Short mmCIF file of C-alpha atoms in Angstrom, two decimals:
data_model
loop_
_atom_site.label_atom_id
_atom_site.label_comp_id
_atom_site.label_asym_id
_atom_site.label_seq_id
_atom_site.Cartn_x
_atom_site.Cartn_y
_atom_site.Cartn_z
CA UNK A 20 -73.31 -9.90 -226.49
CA UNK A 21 -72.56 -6.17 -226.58
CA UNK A 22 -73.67 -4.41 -222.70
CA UNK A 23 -76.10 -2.13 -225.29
CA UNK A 24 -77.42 -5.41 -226.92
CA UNK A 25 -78.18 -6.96 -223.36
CA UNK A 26 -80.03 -3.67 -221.93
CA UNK A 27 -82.07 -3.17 -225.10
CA UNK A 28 -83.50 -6.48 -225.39
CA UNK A 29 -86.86 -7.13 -224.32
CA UNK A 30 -87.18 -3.99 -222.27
CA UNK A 31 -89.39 -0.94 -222.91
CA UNK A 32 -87.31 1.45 -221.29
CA UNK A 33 -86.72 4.80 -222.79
CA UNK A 34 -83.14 6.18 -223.71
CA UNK A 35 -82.79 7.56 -220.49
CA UNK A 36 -83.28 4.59 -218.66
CA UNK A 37 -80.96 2.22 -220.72
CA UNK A 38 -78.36 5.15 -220.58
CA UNK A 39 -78.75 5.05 -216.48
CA UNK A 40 -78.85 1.15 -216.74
CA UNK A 41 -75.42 1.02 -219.08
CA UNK A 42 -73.54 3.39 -216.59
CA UNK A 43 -74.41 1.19 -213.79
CA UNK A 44 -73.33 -2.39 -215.54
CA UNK A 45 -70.49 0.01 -216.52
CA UNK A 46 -69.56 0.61 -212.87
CA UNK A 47 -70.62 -2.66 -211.85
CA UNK A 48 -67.77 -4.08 -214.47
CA UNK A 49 -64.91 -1.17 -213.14
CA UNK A 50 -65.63 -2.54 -209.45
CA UNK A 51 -65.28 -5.96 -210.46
CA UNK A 52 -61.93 -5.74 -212.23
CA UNK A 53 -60.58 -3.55 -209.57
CA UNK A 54 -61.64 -5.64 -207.16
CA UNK A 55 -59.73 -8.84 -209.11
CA UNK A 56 -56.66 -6.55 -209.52
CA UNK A 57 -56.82 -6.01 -205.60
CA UNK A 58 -57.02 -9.71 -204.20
CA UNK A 59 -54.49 -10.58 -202.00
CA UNK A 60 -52.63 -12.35 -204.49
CA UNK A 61 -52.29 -9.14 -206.57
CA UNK A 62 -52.10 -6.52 -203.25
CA UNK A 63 -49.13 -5.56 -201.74
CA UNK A 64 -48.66 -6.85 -198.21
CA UNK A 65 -48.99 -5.36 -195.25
CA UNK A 66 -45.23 -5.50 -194.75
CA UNK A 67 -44.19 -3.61 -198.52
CA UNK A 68 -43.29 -0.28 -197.67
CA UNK A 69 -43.24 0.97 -201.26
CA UNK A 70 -44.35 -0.54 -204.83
CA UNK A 71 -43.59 -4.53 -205.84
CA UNK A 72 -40.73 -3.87 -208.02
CA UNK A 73 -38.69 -1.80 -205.88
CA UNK A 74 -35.43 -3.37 -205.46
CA UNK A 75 -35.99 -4.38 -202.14
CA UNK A 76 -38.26 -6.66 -203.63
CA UNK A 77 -36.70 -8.34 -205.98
CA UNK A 78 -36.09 -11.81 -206.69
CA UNK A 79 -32.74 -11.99 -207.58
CA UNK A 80 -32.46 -15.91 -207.52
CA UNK A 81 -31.06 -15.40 -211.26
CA UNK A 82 -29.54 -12.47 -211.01
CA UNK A 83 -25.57 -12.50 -212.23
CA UNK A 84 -22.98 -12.81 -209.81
CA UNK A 85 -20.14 -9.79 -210.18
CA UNK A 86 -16.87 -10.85 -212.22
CA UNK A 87 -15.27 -9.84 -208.69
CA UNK A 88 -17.15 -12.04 -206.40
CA UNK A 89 -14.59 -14.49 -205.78
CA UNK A 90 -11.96 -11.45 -205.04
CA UNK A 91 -14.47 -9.43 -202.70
CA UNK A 92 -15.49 -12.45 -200.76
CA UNK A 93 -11.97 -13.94 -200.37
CA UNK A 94 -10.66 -10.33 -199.06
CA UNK A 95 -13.61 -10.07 -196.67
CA UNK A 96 -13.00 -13.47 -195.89
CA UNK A 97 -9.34 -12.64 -194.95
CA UNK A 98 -10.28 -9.95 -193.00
CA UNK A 99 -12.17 -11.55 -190.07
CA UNK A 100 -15.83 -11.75 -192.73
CA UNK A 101 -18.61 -10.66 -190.29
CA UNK A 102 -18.09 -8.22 -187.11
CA UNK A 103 -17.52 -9.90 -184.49
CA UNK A 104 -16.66 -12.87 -186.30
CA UNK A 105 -20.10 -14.72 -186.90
CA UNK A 106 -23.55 -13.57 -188.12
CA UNK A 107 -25.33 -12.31 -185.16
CA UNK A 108 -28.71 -10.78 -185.39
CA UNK A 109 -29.56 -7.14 -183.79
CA UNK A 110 -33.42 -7.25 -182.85
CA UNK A 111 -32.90 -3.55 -181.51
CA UNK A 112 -34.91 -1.82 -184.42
CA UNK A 113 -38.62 -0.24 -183.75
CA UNK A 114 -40.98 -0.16 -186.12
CA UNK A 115 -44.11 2.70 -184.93
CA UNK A 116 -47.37 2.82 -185.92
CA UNK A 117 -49.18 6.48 -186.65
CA UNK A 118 -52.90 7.03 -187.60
CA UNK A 119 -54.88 9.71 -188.52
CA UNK A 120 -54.83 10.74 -184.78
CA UNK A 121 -51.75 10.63 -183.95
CA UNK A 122 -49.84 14.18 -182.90
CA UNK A 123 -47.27 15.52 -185.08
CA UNK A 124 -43.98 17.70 -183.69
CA UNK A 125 -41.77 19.80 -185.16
CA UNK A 126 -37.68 18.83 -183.84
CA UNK A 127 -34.76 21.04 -183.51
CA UNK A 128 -32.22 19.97 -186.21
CA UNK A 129 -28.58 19.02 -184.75
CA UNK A 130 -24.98 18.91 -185.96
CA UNK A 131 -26.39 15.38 -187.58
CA UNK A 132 -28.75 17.35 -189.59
CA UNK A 133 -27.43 17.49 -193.55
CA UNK A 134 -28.78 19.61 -196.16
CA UNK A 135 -29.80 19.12 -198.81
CA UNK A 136 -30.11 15.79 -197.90
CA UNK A 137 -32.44 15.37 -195.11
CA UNK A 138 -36.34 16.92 -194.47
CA UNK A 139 -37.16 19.22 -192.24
CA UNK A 140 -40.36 18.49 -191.27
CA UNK A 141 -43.17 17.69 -188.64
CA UNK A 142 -42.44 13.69 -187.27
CA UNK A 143 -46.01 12.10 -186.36
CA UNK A 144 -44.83 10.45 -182.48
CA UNK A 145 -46.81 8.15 -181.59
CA UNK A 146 -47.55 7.68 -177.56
CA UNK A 147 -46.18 5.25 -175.85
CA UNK A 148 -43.41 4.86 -178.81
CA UNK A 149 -39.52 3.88 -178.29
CA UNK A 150 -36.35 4.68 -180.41
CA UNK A 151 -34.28 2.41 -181.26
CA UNK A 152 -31.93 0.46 -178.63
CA UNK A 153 -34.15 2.39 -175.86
CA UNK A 154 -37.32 1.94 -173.95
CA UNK A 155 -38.57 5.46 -174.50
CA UNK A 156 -38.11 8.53 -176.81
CA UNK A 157 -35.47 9.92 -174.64
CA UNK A 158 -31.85 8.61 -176.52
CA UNK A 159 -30.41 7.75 -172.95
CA UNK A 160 -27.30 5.56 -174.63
CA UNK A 161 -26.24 8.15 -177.35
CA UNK A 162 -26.29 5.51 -179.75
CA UNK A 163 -27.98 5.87 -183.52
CA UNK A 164 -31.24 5.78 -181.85
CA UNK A 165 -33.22 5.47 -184.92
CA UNK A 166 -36.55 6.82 -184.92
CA UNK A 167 -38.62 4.90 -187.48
CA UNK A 168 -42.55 5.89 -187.62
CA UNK A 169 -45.68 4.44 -190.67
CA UNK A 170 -48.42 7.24 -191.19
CA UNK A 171 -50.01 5.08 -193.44
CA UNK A 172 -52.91 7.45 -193.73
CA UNK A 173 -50.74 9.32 -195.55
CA UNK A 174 -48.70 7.35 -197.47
CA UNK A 175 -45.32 8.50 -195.62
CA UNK A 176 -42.72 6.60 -193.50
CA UNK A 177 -40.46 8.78 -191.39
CA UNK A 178 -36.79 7.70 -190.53
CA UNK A 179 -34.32 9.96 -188.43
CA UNK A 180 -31.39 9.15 -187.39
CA UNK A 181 -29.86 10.36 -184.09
CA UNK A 182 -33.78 11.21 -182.71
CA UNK A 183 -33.78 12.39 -178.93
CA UNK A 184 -37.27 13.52 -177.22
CA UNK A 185 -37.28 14.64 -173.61
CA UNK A 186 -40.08 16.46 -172.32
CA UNK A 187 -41.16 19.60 -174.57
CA UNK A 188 -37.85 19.41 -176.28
CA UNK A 189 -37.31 17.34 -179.43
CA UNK A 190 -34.06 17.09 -181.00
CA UNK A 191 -33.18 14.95 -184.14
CA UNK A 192 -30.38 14.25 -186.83
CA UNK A 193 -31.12 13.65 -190.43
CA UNK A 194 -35.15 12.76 -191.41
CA UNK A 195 -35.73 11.16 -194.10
CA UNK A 196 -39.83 11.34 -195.41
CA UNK A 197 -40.56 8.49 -198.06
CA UNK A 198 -43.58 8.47 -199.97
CA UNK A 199 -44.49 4.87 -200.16
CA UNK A 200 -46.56 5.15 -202.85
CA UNK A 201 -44.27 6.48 -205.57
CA UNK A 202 -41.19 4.27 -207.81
CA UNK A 203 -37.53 5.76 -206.56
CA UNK A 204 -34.71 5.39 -209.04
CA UNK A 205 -32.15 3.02 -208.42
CA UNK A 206 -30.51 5.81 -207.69
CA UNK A 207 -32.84 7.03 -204.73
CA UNK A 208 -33.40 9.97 -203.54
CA UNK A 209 -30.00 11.54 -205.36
CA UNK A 210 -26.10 10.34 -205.49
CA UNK A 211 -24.10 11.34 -203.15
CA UNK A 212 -27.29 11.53 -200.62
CA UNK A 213 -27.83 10.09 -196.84
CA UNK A 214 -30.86 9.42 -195.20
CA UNK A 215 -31.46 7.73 -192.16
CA UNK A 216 -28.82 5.39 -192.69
CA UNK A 217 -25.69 5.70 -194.12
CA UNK A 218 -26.15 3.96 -197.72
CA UNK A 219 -28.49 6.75 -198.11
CA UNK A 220 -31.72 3.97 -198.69
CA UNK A 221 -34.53 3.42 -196.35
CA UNK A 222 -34.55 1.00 -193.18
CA UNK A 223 -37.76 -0.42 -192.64
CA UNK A 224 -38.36 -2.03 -195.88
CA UNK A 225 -35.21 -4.03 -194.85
CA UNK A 226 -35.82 -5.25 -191.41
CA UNK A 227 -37.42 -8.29 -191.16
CA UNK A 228 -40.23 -8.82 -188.30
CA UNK A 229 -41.21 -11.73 -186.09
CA UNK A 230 -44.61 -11.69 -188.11
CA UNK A 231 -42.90 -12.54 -191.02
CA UNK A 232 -40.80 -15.47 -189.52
CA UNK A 233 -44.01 -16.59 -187.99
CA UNK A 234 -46.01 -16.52 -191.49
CA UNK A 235 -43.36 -18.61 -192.79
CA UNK A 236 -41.84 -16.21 -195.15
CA UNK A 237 -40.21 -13.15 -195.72
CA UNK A 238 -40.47 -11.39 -199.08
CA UNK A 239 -37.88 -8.85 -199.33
CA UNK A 240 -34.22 -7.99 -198.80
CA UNK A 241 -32.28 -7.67 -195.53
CA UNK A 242 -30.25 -5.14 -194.35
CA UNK A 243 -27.13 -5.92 -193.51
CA UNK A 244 -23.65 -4.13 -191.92
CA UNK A 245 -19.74 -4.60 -191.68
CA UNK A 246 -17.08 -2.80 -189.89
CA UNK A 247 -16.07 0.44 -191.66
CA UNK A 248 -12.89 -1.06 -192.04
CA UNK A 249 -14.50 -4.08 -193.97
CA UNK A 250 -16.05 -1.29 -196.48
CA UNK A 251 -14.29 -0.23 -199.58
CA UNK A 252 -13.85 3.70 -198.83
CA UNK A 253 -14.50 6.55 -201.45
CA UNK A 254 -17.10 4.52 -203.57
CA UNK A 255 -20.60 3.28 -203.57
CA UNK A 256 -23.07 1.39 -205.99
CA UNK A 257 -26.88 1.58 -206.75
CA UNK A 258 -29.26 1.81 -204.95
CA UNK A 259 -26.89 3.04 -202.29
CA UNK A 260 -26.67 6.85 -202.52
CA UNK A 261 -23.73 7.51 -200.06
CA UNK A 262 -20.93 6.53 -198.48
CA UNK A 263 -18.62 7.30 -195.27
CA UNK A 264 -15.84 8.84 -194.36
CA UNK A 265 -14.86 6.58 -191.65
CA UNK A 266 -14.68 3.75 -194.01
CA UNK A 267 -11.42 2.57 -194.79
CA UNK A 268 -11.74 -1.03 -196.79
CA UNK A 269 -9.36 -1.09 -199.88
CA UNK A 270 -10.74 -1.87 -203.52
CA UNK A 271 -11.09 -5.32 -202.56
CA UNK A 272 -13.61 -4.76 -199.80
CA UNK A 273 -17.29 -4.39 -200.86
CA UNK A 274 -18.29 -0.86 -201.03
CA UNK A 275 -21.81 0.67 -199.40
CA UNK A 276 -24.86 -0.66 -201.57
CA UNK A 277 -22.81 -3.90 -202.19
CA UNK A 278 -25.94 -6.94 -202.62
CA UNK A 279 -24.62 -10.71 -201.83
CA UNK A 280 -27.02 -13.52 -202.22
CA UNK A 281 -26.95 -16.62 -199.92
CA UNK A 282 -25.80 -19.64 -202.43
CA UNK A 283 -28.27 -21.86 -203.68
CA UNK A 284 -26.22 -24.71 -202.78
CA UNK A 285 -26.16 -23.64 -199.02
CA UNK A 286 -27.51 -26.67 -197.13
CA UNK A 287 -30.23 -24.84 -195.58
CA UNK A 288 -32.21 -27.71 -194.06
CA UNK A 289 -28.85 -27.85 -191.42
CA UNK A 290 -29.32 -24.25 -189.77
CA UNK A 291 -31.01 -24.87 -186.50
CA UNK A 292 -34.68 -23.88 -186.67
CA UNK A 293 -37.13 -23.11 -188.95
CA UNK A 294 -36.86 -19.08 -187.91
CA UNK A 295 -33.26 -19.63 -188.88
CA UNK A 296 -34.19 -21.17 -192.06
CA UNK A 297 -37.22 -18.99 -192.98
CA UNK A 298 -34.55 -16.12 -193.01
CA UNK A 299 -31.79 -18.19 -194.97
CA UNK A 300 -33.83 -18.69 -197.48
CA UNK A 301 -35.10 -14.58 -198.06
CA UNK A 302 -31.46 -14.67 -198.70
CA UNK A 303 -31.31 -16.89 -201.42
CA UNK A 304 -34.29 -15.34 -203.31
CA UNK A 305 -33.72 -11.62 -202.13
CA UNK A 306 -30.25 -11.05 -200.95
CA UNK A 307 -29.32 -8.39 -198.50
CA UNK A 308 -27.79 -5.16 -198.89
CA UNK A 309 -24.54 -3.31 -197.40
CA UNK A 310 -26.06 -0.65 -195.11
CA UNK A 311 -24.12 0.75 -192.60
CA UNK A 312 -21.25 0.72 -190.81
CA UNK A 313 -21.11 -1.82 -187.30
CA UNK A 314 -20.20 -5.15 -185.53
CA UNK A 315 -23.47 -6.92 -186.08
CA UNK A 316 -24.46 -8.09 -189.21
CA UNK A 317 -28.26 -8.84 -189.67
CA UNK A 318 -30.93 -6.25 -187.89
CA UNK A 319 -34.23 -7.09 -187.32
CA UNK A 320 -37.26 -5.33 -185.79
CA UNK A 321 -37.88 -5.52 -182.42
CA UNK A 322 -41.19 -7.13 -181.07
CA UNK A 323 -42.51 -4.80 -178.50
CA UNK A 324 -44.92 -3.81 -181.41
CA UNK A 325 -45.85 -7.15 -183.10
CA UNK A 326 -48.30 -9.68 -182.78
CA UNK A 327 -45.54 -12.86 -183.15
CA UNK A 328 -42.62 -12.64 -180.99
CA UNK A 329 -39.09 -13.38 -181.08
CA UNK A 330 -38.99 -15.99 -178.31
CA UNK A 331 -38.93 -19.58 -179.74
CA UNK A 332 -38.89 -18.22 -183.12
CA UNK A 333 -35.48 -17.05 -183.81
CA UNK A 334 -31.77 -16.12 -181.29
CA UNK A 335 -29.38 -14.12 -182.15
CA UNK A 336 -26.89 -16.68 -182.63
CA UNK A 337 -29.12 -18.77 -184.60
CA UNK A 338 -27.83 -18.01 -188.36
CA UNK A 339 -23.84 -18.06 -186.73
CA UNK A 340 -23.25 -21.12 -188.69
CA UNK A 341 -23.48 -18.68 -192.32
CA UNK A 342 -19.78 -17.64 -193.33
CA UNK A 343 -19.05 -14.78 -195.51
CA UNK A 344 -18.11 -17.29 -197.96
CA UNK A 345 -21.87 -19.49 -198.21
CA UNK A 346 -22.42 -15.61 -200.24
CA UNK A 347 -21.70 -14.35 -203.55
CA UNK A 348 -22.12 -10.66 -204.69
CA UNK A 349 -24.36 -9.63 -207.66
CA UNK A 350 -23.90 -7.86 -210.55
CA UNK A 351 -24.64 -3.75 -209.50
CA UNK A 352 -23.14 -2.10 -212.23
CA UNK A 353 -19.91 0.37 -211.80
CA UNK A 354 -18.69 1.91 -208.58
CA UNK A 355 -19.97 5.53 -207.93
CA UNK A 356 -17.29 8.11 -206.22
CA UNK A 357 -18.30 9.02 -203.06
CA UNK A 358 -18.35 12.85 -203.34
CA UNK A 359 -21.17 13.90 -200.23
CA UNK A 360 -22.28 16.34 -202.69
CA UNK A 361 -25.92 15.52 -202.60
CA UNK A 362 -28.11 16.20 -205.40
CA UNK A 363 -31.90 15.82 -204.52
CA UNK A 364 -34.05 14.53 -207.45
CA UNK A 365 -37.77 13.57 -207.52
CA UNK A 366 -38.82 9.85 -207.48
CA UNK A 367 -39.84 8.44 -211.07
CA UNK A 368 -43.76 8.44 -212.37
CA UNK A 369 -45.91 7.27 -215.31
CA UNK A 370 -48.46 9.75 -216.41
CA UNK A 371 -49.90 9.68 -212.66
CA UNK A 372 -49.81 5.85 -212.15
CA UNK A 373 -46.99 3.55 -211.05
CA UNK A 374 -45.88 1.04 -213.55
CA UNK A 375 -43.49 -1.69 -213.58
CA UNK A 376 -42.82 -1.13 -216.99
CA UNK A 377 -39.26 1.35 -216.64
CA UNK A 378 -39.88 2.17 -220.41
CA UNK A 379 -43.08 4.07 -219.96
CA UNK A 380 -41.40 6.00 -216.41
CA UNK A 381 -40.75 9.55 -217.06
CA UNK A 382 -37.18 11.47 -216.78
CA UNK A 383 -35.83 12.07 -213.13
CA UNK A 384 -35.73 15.20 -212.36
CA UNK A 385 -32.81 16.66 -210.19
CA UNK A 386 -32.66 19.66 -208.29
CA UNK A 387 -35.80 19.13 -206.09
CA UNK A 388 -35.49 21.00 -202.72
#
């Protein structure tokens, strides 16, 4: 029955009233479907820094393996396959936390500043924060001390690389500001681009958390490193925007943005726990993607802020047993010459609304400062 039909009938109301009485069952019906469009089956989760069918989260179970799998893995198998020799697992990363209180600071840019490819821009620091590899803000090792912060009030997620805070003084490398909200080309935030780290993608969405192993899944790609001279130097492929100088892998190596997929074959009721398992199997569905240059292969957030914790979960040792040959590498389309000569472009939109639908995206649009 038509809403009209249903108002009018046996009621002496006046126009007015059945107008007022339509606009409510009107709003009554937009609450409802929102409300079925928002259950937690349809919601991103907690853990999804930006839109469902980013790459990151992907299910590439299906996905075609690269003509040159077999050639890439064999060479990287040759030449030693993981730093250090086995997968190890670096639980060094911090994730922050930022509300709508939290103080923002301005930083003084250093010589690991780039432009145009990084923001300059007030970094909400949270109190009682870390960087990455460090107990504090203060970058006492002179490592990459990451410094990785959610405002989700605002939509943003701020990673710099090379972050140092002592005192008044706050210096910092390149910044990256993603809007978690909005659809990023596969091509990012502009070829030839870095952010935080040096494929030129973001780092959070990649790490996976203690929370996750402890839910029993994890429901997105994982970031993953070689040696620079297990990288294929001069090239990169989508959704990697960048590449290295210091890498120095020949055409056979995998170049920066390379994705290999665990094998669905891979016996992964043998690995030794179910942390080690939960993770193996992210890896069959989601893959994980060539990152950055290093000894340890996997990185994972560190659980200073997270309700589960890595103790009895999951060791650093506890996926050695995966070889660089239990992967294969997908299908990412044509190498991309590493030039450094970043082009900024804006992220992709439909008519105000994100859309899975690519077709109904409008053009990128390069050049944005």
């Amino acid at each position: 029955m038509p809403a009209e039909t249903l108002f009018a009938t046996g009621s002496s109301a006046g126009p007015v009233a059945l107008r007022t009485a339509l606009r409510a069952f009107r709003l009554a019906l937009l609450v409802a479907l929102l409300g079925a469009l928002l259950t937690p089956a349809a919601a991103q989760a907690a853990d999804d820094y930006f839109p469902p069918w980013a790459p990151w989260y992907r299910d590439v179970s299906n996905a075609p393996v690269d003509a040159r799998s077999p050639t890439v893995i064999g060479w990287l198998d040759g030449a030693g396959g993981w730093g250090g020799g086995a997968m190890q697992i670096d639980f060094s990363f911090e994730v922050l936390e930022a509300d709508s209180s939290t103080p923002f600071r301005s930083f003084t840019p250093t010589g690991d500043f780039f432009t145009p490819d990084c923001d300059l821009e007030n970094v909400p620091i949270p109190p009682g924060g870390a960087l990455e590899g460090e107990s504090g803000y203060e970058c006492v090792s002179d490592g990459d001390c990451h410094l990785i912060v959610v405002h989700r009030s605002s939509r943003r997620l701020y990673e710099m690389w090379r972050a140092n805070i002592v005192g008044p003084d706050f210096f910092g490398g390149c910044l990256v500001v993603w809007d978690m909200d909005v659809t990023y080309p596969m091509s990012g935030r502009g070829n030839q681009c870095t952010s935080a780290d040096a494929a030129g993608y973001p780092i959070a969405a990649l790490l996976f958390t203690a929370d996750e192993v402890a839910a029993g899944e994890i429901r997105h790609a994982i970031r993953f490193i070689l040696p620079n001279s297990r990288i294929r130097h001069g090239v990169f492929v989508n959704p990697s925007t960048h590449s290295t100088n210091p890498t120095s892998g020949p055409t056979s190596a995998p170049p920066y943005g390379a994705h290999l997929r665990l094998r669905a074959d891979y016996p992964v009721a043998s690995l030794p726990n179910a942390g080690a398992r939960i993770v193996a199997r992210a890896m069959q569905k989601y893959g994980m993607y060539l990152s950055d240059g290093g000894t340890i292969a996997l990185t994972a957030q560190n659980d200073t802020f997270t309700t589960a914790k890595w103790s009895g979960l999951l060791g650093p040792h506890d996926l050695n047993a995966l070889d660089v040959t239990d992967f294969e590498l997908l299908d990412s389309g044509p190498p991309i010459p590493y030039t450094g000569d970043c082009v900024r472009q804006a992220p992709l939109y439909a008519a105000g609304f994100e859309t899975g639908d690519t077709s109904e995206w409008t053009a990128v649009v390069s050049g944005v400062p």
